[in-house]
């Protein structure tokens, strides 16, 4: 089986405008959540979110911003950082062997809503000619592909909160199938807006701790009451191992196995059995057993039902030994970008030998009996670790990474 390694990382998140600043904040236990001060948020039942730490305008010129949805802007930022980090701008590449897998759970919702307002208030002639490319679900993937000149295929998975983990899994498949030598994989989401927040709030999915935004995302805590909506983007460069070695690339970790399943159960409520099957499939695909996994970055969004269902699934599929964390306690829930940002945290945990803590776990759920990293980051020597992502519609993705 073809060995695939990770040679580049990129991100812009509520914790920082790049991977380095995001990683420092994760290790420091910093929350990216804060109050929404926009006028449109005043009457919402939920008035908190985890907004970007760095405005995309810092790296995307204003003229170009007019042609790009916010989700597309940050996708380009993350992909460029990962591409540069991998040293690919400094080598001659066969672009016909370069692919992209980059998804979004919701896509250009802000563009859609803003242009609809213009349509209703000013008429059809004032609607931007860039509207369709800005709102189409494959827009972020298409722009990343154009930015990098990728010609081996550009794919745009859309599987809710499992989207970017599925992008990584597809990237692995592309390389193993011989379609590409390098794949830039990831996801993006930027929907901090009145309508998505109102919709999630109506579902009772969001935390209502409006007076304590930094304490609102609290996975596995007995007082958890929903997730905090976040925005951000992340990207990883996946590369055939011998290709990376031939050009002397640095390697963060190996991507060893993936598991993708579907619940066939409910549009919103998860079925833990689907997650268990995904974890077991990822282990088989990696040629490993549960005893090989030293750490799991859990999906754990801070919802009353989902958190403990996943814990029981980890116990069943892997065991009670892995050190567990949920970086959503700090980033909030980045929806389609969650999986890749959390995968970056797993990759760096393996590479740097340290696991970020889960914050706000003041009173653990009585049914929680796994080893959760809290308080301070934990120094470890990890051979292999797993990231889980589960999404509305019953999408389940588990990824296994290992030491280079």
Short mmCIF file of C-alpha atoms in Angstrom, two decimals:
data_model
loop_
_atom_site.label_atom_id
_atom_site.label_comp_id
_atom_site.label_asym_id
_atom_site.label_seq_id
_atom_site.Cartn_x
_atom_site.Cartn_y
_atom_site.Cartn_z
CA UNK A 1 0.00 0.00 0.00
CA UNK A 2 1.26 3.48 -0.90
CA UNK A 3 2.64 5.44 2.05
CA UNK A 4 1.25 8.97 2.35
CA UNK A 5 2.75 11.70 4.52
CA UNK A 6 1.79 15.20 5.63
CA UNK A 7 4.30 17.79 4.47
CA UNK A 8 2.45 21.10 4.90
CA UNK A 9 -0.05 22.76 7.25
CA UNK A 10 -2.13 25.91 6.94
CA UNK A 11 -4.95 27.53 8.92
CA UNK A 12 -6.78 30.66 9.90
CA UNK A 13 -9.01 30.23 12.94
CA UNK A 14 -10.62 32.03 15.89
CA UNK A 15 -7.31 31.50 17.69
CA UNK A 16 -4.89 32.86 15.11
CA UNK A 17 -4.27 33.84 11.51
CA UNK A 18 -1.91 30.92 10.87
CA UNK A 19 -0.96 27.50 12.21
CA UNK A 20 1.74 28.75 14.59
CA UNK A 21 -0.52 31.22 16.40
CA UNK A 22 -3.42 28.77 16.48
CA UNK A 23 -1.20 26.04 17.94
CA UNK A 24 0.21 28.37 20.62
CA UNK A 25 -3.30 29.36 21.66
CA UNK A 26 -4.42 25.72 21.81
CA UNK A 27 -1.52 24.85 24.10
CA UNK A 28 -2.24 27.91 26.23
CA UNK A 29 -5.88 26.95 26.63
CA UNK A 30 -7.21 30.15 25.06
CA UNK A 31 -10.86 30.45 24.01
CA UNK A 32 -11.64 32.07 20.69
CA UNK A 33 -15.28 32.73 21.58
CA UNK A 34 -16.61 36.22 22.20
CA UNK A 35 -19.71 38.40 22.05
CA UNK A 36 -21.32 39.34 18.74
CA UNK A 37 -21.42 43.12 18.67
CA UNK A 38 -22.96 43.51 15.20
CA UNK A 39 -26.32 45.26 14.98
CA UNK A 40 -27.94 42.21 13.37
CA UNK A 41 -27.13 40.10 16.45
CA UNK A 42 -28.95 42.29 18.98
CA UNK A 43 -32.25 40.39 18.92
CA UNK A 44 -30.85 36.87 18.52
CA UNK A 45 -31.31 34.36 21.34
CA UNK A 46 -27.60 33.47 20.93
CA UNK A 47 -25.22 36.42 20.72
CA UNK A 48 -21.82 34.71 20.91
CA UNK A 49 -19.55 33.06 18.36
CA UNK A 50 -15.90 32.23 17.67
CA UNK A 51 -14.99 34.72 14.96
CA UNK A 52 -11.70 34.81 13.07
CA UNK A 53 -8.74 36.17 15.00
CA UNK A 54 -7.38 37.78 11.84
CA UNK A 55 -9.54 39.47 9.22
CA UNK A 56 -9.03 37.94 5.74
CA UNK A 57 -8.36 41.45 4.44
CA UNK A 58 -4.91 41.26 6.02
CA UNK A 59 -3.90 38.79 3.28
CA UNK A 60 -6.53 39.19 0.56
CA UNK A 61 -6.50 42.59 -1.22
CA UNK A 62 -9.77 44.54 -1.10
CA UNK A 63 -10.29 44.42 -4.87
CA UNK A 64 -10.02 40.64 -4.84
CA UNK A 65 -12.27 40.33 -1.80
CA UNK A 66 -15.21 41.65 -3.87
CA UNK A 67 -15.04 38.52 -6.04
CA UNK A 68 -14.74 36.03 -3.18
CA UNK A 69 -17.10 34.86 -0.47
CA UNK A 70 -15.57 34.99 3.00
CA UNK A 71 -15.34 31.18 3.00
CA UNK A 72 -13.37 31.30 -0.25
CA UNK A 73 -11.02 33.99 1.03
CA UNK A 74 -9.98 31.99 4.06
CA UNK A 75 -9.72 28.77 2.04
CA UNK A 76 -7.14 30.47 -0.17
CA UNK A 77 -5.29 31.76 2.89
CA UNK A 78 -5.07 28.32 4.52
CA UNK A 79 -4.15 26.53 1.30
CA UNK A 80 -1.40 29.00 0.44
CA UNK A 81 0.11 28.65 3.92
CA UNK A 82 0.09 24.86 3.65
CA UNK A 83 1.55 24.94 0.13
CA UNK A 84 4.33 27.31 1.22
CA UNK A 85 4.95 25.34 4.40
CA UNK A 86 5.48 22.22 2.29
CA UNK A 87 8.12 24.06 0.25
CA UNK A 88 6.15 23.50 -2.95
CA UNK A 89 6.54 27.05 -4.21
CA UNK A 90 10.28 26.47 -4.45
CA UNK A 91 10.22 23.33 -6.61
CA UNK A 92 9.12 22.56 -10.14
CA UNK A 93 5.90 20.54 -9.95
CA UNK A 94 4.01 18.46 -12.45
CA UNK A 95 0.64 20.21 -11.96
CA UNK A 96 -1.09 17.25 -13.64
CA UNK A 97 -0.09 15.28 -10.54
CA UNK A 98 -1.38 17.93 -8.10
CA UNK A 99 -4.94 17.58 -6.76
CA UNK A 100 -7.26 19.43 -4.42
CA UNK A 101 -9.96 18.16 -2.06
CA UNK A 102 -11.52 21.10 -0.27
CA UNK A 103 -15.04 21.25 1.12
CA UNK A 104 -17.50 23.42 2.98
CA UNK A 105 -20.49 22.33 4.99
CA UNK A 106 -22.67 25.31 4.06
CA UNK A 107 -20.71 27.27 1.44
CA UNK A 108 -21.30 30.88 0.44
CA UNK A 109 -24.28 31.56 2.69
CA UNK A 110 -23.22 35.11 3.53
CA UNK A 111 -23.01 35.98 -0.17
CA UNK A 112 -26.43 34.44 -0.80
CA UNK A 113 -28.04 36.39 2.03
CA UNK A 114 -26.33 39.68 1.20
CA UNK A 115 -27.14 39.48 -2.51
CA UNK A 116 -30.75 38.57 -1.74
CA UNK A 117 -30.98 41.75 0.34
CA UNK A 118 -29.63 43.73 -2.62
CA UNK A 119 -32.11 42.05 -4.97
CA UNK A 120 -35.06 42.95 -2.76
CA UNK A 121 -33.92 46.48 -1.91
CA UNK A 122 -32.29 47.67 -5.15
CA UNK A 123 -33.46 45.30 -7.89
CA UNK A 124 -31.87 42.60 -10.06
CA UNK A 125 -29.51 44.92 -11.94
CA UNK A 126 -27.57 45.63 -8.75
CA UNK A 127 -26.85 41.95 -7.98
CA UNK A 128 -23.12 41.22 -8.31
CA UNK A 129 -22.03 39.34 -11.45
CA UNK A 130 -19.76 37.34 -9.15
CA UNK A 131 -22.69 36.03 -7.08
CA UNK A 132 -22.85 32.48 -8.44
CA UNK A 133 -19.10 31.70 -8.20
CA UNK A 134 -19.16 33.21 -4.71
CA UNK A 135 -22.02 31.10 -3.37
CA UNK A 136 -21.58 27.79 -5.19
CA UNK A 137 -20.57 24.94 -2.84
CA UNK A 138 -17.50 24.05 -4.89
CA UNK A 139 -16.31 27.66 -4.91
CA UNK A 140 -13.61 27.27 -2.22
CA UNK A 141 -12.23 24.11 -3.84
CA UNK A 142 -12.28 25.72 -7.28
CA UNK A 143 -10.45 28.83 -6.11
CA UNK A 144 -7.82 26.78 -4.26
CA UNK A 145 -7.34 24.69 -7.40
CA UNK A 146 -6.94 27.83 -9.53
CA UNK A 147 -4.61 29.42 -6.99
CA UNK A 148 -2.28 26.40 -7.04
CA UNK A 149 -2.75 25.37 -10.66
CA UNK A 150 -3.96 21.88 -9.72
CA UNK A 151 -4.83 19.66 -12.70
CA UNK A 152 -5.16 16.16 -11.20
CA UNK A 153 -8.73 16.87 -10.07
CA UNK A 154 -10.47 19.32 -7.78
CA UNK A 155 -13.10 17.83 -5.47
CA UNK A 156 -15.50 19.50 -3.05
CA UNK A 157 -17.00 17.14 -0.45
CA UNK A 158 -20.03 18.43 1.40
CA UNK A 159 -20.84 16.32 4.45
CA UNK A 160 -21.73 18.85 7.15
CA UNK A 161 -19.34 18.77 10.12
CA UNK A 162 -17.42 15.80 8.67
CA UNK A 163 -16.60 17.66 5.45
CA UNK A 164 -12.91 18.46 5.82
CA UNK A 165 -12.06 15.11 7.36
CA UNK A 166 -13.73 13.52 4.36
CA UNK A 167 -11.63 15.80 2.14
CA UNK A 168 -8.51 14.37 3.78
CA UNK A 169 -9.80 10.83 3.28
CA UNK A 170 -10.50 11.52 -0.39
CA UNK A 171 -7.02 12.99 -0.75
CA UNK A 172 -5.51 9.79 0.58
CA UNK A 173 -7.61 7.78 -1.88
CA UNK A 174 -6.47 9.96 -4.79
CA UNK A 175 -2.82 9.30 -4.01
CA UNK A 176 -3.29 5.60 -3.31
CA UNK A 177 -5.22 5.23 -6.57
CA UNK A 178 -2.30 6.76 -8.47
CA UNK A 179 -4.23 9.83 -9.60
CA UNK A 180 -1.95 12.33 -7.86
CA UNK A 181 1.40 12.65 -6.10
CA UNK A 182 0.29 15.62 -3.97
CA UNK A 183 -3.15 16.64 -2.73
CA UNK A 184 -4.01 19.82 -0.83
CA UNK A 185 -6.93 18.80 1.37
CA UNK A 186 -9.05 20.74 3.82
CA UNK A 187 -12.17 22.72 4.46
CA UNK A 188 -13.59 26.12 5.18
CA UNK A 189 -16.61 27.72 6.83
CA UNK A 190 -17.69 31.32 7.35
CA UNK A 191 -21.37 31.58 8.27
CA UNK A 192 -21.39 33.73 11.40
CA UNK A 193 -24.62 35.46 10.36
CA UNK A 194 -28.10 35.98 11.76
CA UNK A 195 -29.89 33.25 9.77
CA UNK A 196 -27.55 30.30 10.47
CA UNK A 197 -27.35 31.30 14.13
CA UNK A 198 -31.12 31.63 14.40
CA UNK A 199 -31.55 28.25 12.72
CA UNK A 200 -29.09 26.44 14.97
CA UNK A 201 -30.59 28.22 18.00
CA UNK A 202 -34.08 27.06 17.05
CA UNK A 203 -32.74 23.50 17.06
CA UNK A 204 -31.41 24.07 20.60
CA UNK A 205 -27.97 23.19 19.28
CA UNK A 206 -26.13 26.33 20.45
CA UNK A 207 -24.96 27.33 23.89
CA UNK A 208 -26.91 30.24 25.33
CA UNK A 209 -24.16 31.43 27.69
CA UNK A 210 -24.31 34.93 26.24
CA UNK A 211 -22.73 36.43 29.36
CA UNK A 212 -19.81 33.96 29.43
CA UNK A 213 -18.74 33.33 25.83
CA UNK A 214 -15.27 32.02 26.72
CA UNK A 215 -16.87 29.40 28.99
CA UNK A 216 -19.68 28.41 26.63
CA UNK A 217 -17.96 25.58 24.75
CA UNK A 218 -17.52 22.90 27.40
CA UNK A 219 -17.31 19.36 25.99
CA UNK A 220 -18.19 16.58 28.45
CA UNK A 221 -19.01 19.04 31.22
CA UNK A 222 -22.15 18.29 33.20
CA UNK A 223 -23.42 21.82 32.45
CA UNK A 224 -22.81 21.81 28.70
CA UNK A 225 -25.72 23.25 26.75
CA UNK A 226 -24.67 23.28 23.10
CA UNK A 227 -21.86 24.29 20.78
CA UNK A 228 -20.41 27.70 19.91
CA UNK A 229 -20.51 28.51 16.20
CA UNK A 230 -17.09 29.31 14.78
CA UNK A 231 -15.50 30.23 11.46
CA UNK A 232 -12.17 29.26 9.97
CA UNK A 233 -10.27 27.22 7.44
CA UNK A 234 -7.52 24.63 7.46
CA UNK A 235 -5.43 22.77 4.90
CA UNK A 236 -2.94 19.92 4.86
CA UNK A 237 -0.58 18.86 2.10
CA UNK A 238 -0.72 15.11 1.57
CA UNK A 239 2.12 13.64 -0.44
CA UNK A 240 3.26 10.25 -1.64
CA UNK A 241 6.06 9.34 0.75
CA UNK A 242 8.68 8.55 -1.89
CA UNK A 243 7.84 11.78 -3.74
CA UNK A 244 8.36 13.77 -0.54
CA UNK A 245 11.63 11.95 0.18
CA UNK A 246 12.95 12.60 -3.33
CA UNK A 247 12.59 16.36 -2.89
CA UNK A 248 13.85 16.36 0.71
CA UNK A 249 10.60 17.57 2.20
CA UNK A 250 10.06 17.81 5.94
CA UNK A 251 7.42 15.40 7.18
CA UNK A 252 5.05 16.07 10.08
CA UNK A 253 3.35 12.67 10.23
CA UNK A 254 1.95 9.81 8.18
CA UNK A 255 -1.71 9.51 7.23
CA UNK A 256 -2.18 5.80 7.72
CA UNK A 257 -5.87 5.05 7.51
CA UNK A 258 -9.36 6.42 7.09
CA UNK A 259 -12.85 5.22 7.88
CA UNK A 260 -16.00 6.66 6.30
CA UNK A 261 -19.47 5.39 7.22
CA UNK A 262 -23.06 6.63 7.24
CA UNK A 263 -25.67 6.07 9.92
CA UNK A 264 -28.79 5.52 7.81
CA UNK A 265 -30.60 6.65 10.94
CA UNK A 266 -31.63 10.33 11.27
CA UNK A 267 -30.93 13.69 9.63
CA UNK A 268 -29.73 15.23 12.91
CA UNK A 269 -29.52 12.67 15.73
CA UNK A 270 -26.33 10.56 15.59
CA UNK A 271 -26.24 6.79 15.84
CA UNK A 272 -23.11 5.86 17.85
CA UNK A 273 -22.88 2.60 15.91
CA UNK A 274 -21.92 4.55 12.78
CA UNK A 275 -19.04 6.25 14.55
CA UNK A 276 -17.85 2.94 15.97
CA UNK A 277 -17.79 1.43 12.49
CA UNK A 278 -15.82 4.43 11.17
CA UNK A 279 -13.21 4.12 13.91
CA UNK A 280 -12.84 0.38 13.37
CA UNK A 281 -12.62 0.85 9.61
CA UNK A 282 -9.88 3.48 10.02
CA UNK A 283 -7.89 1.12 12.24
CA UNK A 284 -8.22 -1.74 9.74
CA UNK A 285 -7.25 0.57 6.89
CA UNK A 286 -4.16 1.62 8.86
CA UNK A 287 -3.26 -1.95 9.76
CA UNK A 288 -3.58 -1.14 13.46
CA UNK A 289 -5.59 -2.12 16.50
CA UNK A 290 -7.11 0.07 19.20
CA UNK A 291 -4.09 -0.50 21.43
CA UNK A 292 -1.92 1.41 18.94
CA UNK A 293 -3.89 4.66 19.40
CA UNK A 294 -2.47 6.85 22.16
CA UNK A 295 -4.62 9.93 21.63
CA UNK A 296 -8.03 10.87 20.20
CA UNK A 297 -9.09 14.40 19.28
CA UNK A 298 -12.81 13.87 19.65
CA UNK A 299 -15.62 15.41 17.66
CA UNK A 300 -17.13 16.45 21.03
CA UNK A 301 -19.05 19.61 20.20
CA UNK A 302 -20.45 20.28 23.70
CA UNK A 303 -23.96 18.98 23.07
CA UNK A 304 -25.77 17.01 25.78
CA UNK A 305 -26.35 13.90 23.61
CA UNK A 306 -23.48 13.79 21.13
CA UNK A 307 -20.56 14.08 23.53
CA UNK A 308 -21.23 10.97 25.57
CA UNK A 309 -22.37 8.92 22.59
CA UNK A 310 -18.93 9.40 21.09
CA UNK A 311 -17.21 8.55 24.39
CA UNK A 312 -19.02 5.23 24.54
CA UNK A 313 -18.07 4.63 20.92
CA UNK A 314 -14.38 5.27 21.63
CA UNK A 315 -14.52 2.83 24.54
CA UNK A 316 -16.07 0.21 22.24
CA UNK A 317 -13.85 0.72 19.18
CA UNK A 318 -10.50 1.67 20.76
CA UNK A 319 -10.60 1.19 24.52
CA UNK A 320 -10.32 3.34 27.62
CA UNK A 321 -6.57 4.05 27.37
CA UNK A 322 -6.21 6.92 24.83
CA UNK A 323 -5.66 10.45 26.07
CA UNK A 324 -8.73 12.39 24.97
CA UNK A 325 -9.15 16.06 24.12
CA UNK A 326 -11.60 18.35 22.34
CA UNK A 327 -10.05 21.42 20.77
CA UNK A 328 -13.59 22.67 20.03
CA UNK A 329 -13.57 23.84 23.64
CA UNK A 330 -11.28 26.61 22.34
CA UNK A 331 -12.01 27.04 18.63
CA UNK A 332 -15.75 26.58 18.83
CA UNK A 333 -17.36 24.43 16.14
CA UNK A 334 -15.97 25.28 12.71
CA UNK A 335 -18.52 23.05 10.96
CA UNK A 336 -17.02 22.06 7.57
CA UNK A 337 -13.55 23.19 8.65
CA UNK A 338 -13.61 21.45 12.04
CA UNK A 339 -12.09 18.15 10.95
CA UNK A 340 -9.03 19.56 9.24
CA UNK A 341 -8.21 22.04 12.02
CA UNK A 342 -8.51 19.23 14.55
CA UNK A 343 -6.41 16.97 12.32
CA UNK A 344 -3.72 19.65 12.33
CA UNK A 345 -3.86 19.56 16.14
CA UNK A 346 -3.45 15.76 16.05
CA UNK A 347 -0.57 15.98 13.56
CA UNK A 348 1.23 18.54 15.72
CA UNK A 349 0.53 16.53 18.88
CA UNK A 350 2.38 13.64 17.26
CA UNK A 351 5.13 15.81 15.79
CA UNK A 352 5.71 18.01 18.85
CA UNK A 353 4.94 15.42 21.52
CA UNK A 354 2.25 17.41 23.33
CA UNK A 355 -1.55 17.26 23.52
CA UNK A 356 -3.58 20.47 23.94
CA UNK A 357 -5.97 20.52 26.91
CA UNK A 358 -9.75 20.58 26.94
CA UNK A 359 -10.87 23.78 28.67
CA UNK A 360 -14.06 24.49 30.64
CA UNK A 361 -14.35 20.92 31.91
CA UNK A 362 -15.20 21.99 35.45
CA UNK A 363 -17.56 19.18 36.42
CA UNK A 364 -17.15 16.12 34.18
CA UNK A 365 -20.26 14.22 33.13
CA UNK A 366 -20.81 11.37 35.57
CA UNK A 367 -20.60 8.84 32.72
CA UNK A 368 -17.17 10.13 31.58
CA UNK A 369 -14.50 7.65 32.57
CA UNK A 370 -11.86 8.25 29.90
CA UNK A 371 -8.54 10.03 30.37
CA UNK A 372 -9.25 13.62 29.30
CA UNK A 373 -6.36 16.09 29.07
CA UNK A 374 -7.41 19.16 31.08
CA UNK A 375 -5.69 22.11 32.73
CA UNK A 376 -2.25 21.98 31.15
CA UNK A 377 -1.04 20.50 27.85
CA UNK A 378 0.32 16.99 28.29
CA UNK A 379 3.74 15.94 27.05
CA UNK A 380 3.54 12.56 25.35
CA UNK A 381 5.36 10.28 22.96
CA UNK A 382 2.71 9.30 20.44
CA UNK A 383 3.13 6.60 17.83
CA UNK A 384 -0.40 7.02 16.48
CA UNK A 385 -3.50 9.11 17.11
CA UNK A 386 -7.02 9.49 15.75
CA UNK A 387 -9.32 12.36 14.82
CA UNK A 388 -13.10 11.91 14.69
CA UNK A 389 -15.64 13.98 12.76
CA UNK A 390 -19.38 13.36 12.68
CA UNK A 391 -21.91 15.44 10.76
CA UNK A 392 -25.63 16.06 10.33
CA UNK A 393 -27.05 13.51 7.93
CA UNK A 394 -25.18 10.68 9.63
CA UNK A 395 -21.73 11.30 8.12
CA UNK A 396 -18.87 9.69 10.09
CA UNK A 397 -15.15 10.03 9.35
CA UNK A 398 -12.22 8.79 11.42
CA UNK A 399 -8.60 9.47 10.47
CA UNK A 400 -5.49 7.73 11.82
CA UNK A 401 -2.17 9.57 11.81
CA UNK A 402 1.18 8.16 12.94
CA UNK A 403 4.70 9.29 13.67
CA UNK A 404 6.83 9.94 10.59
#
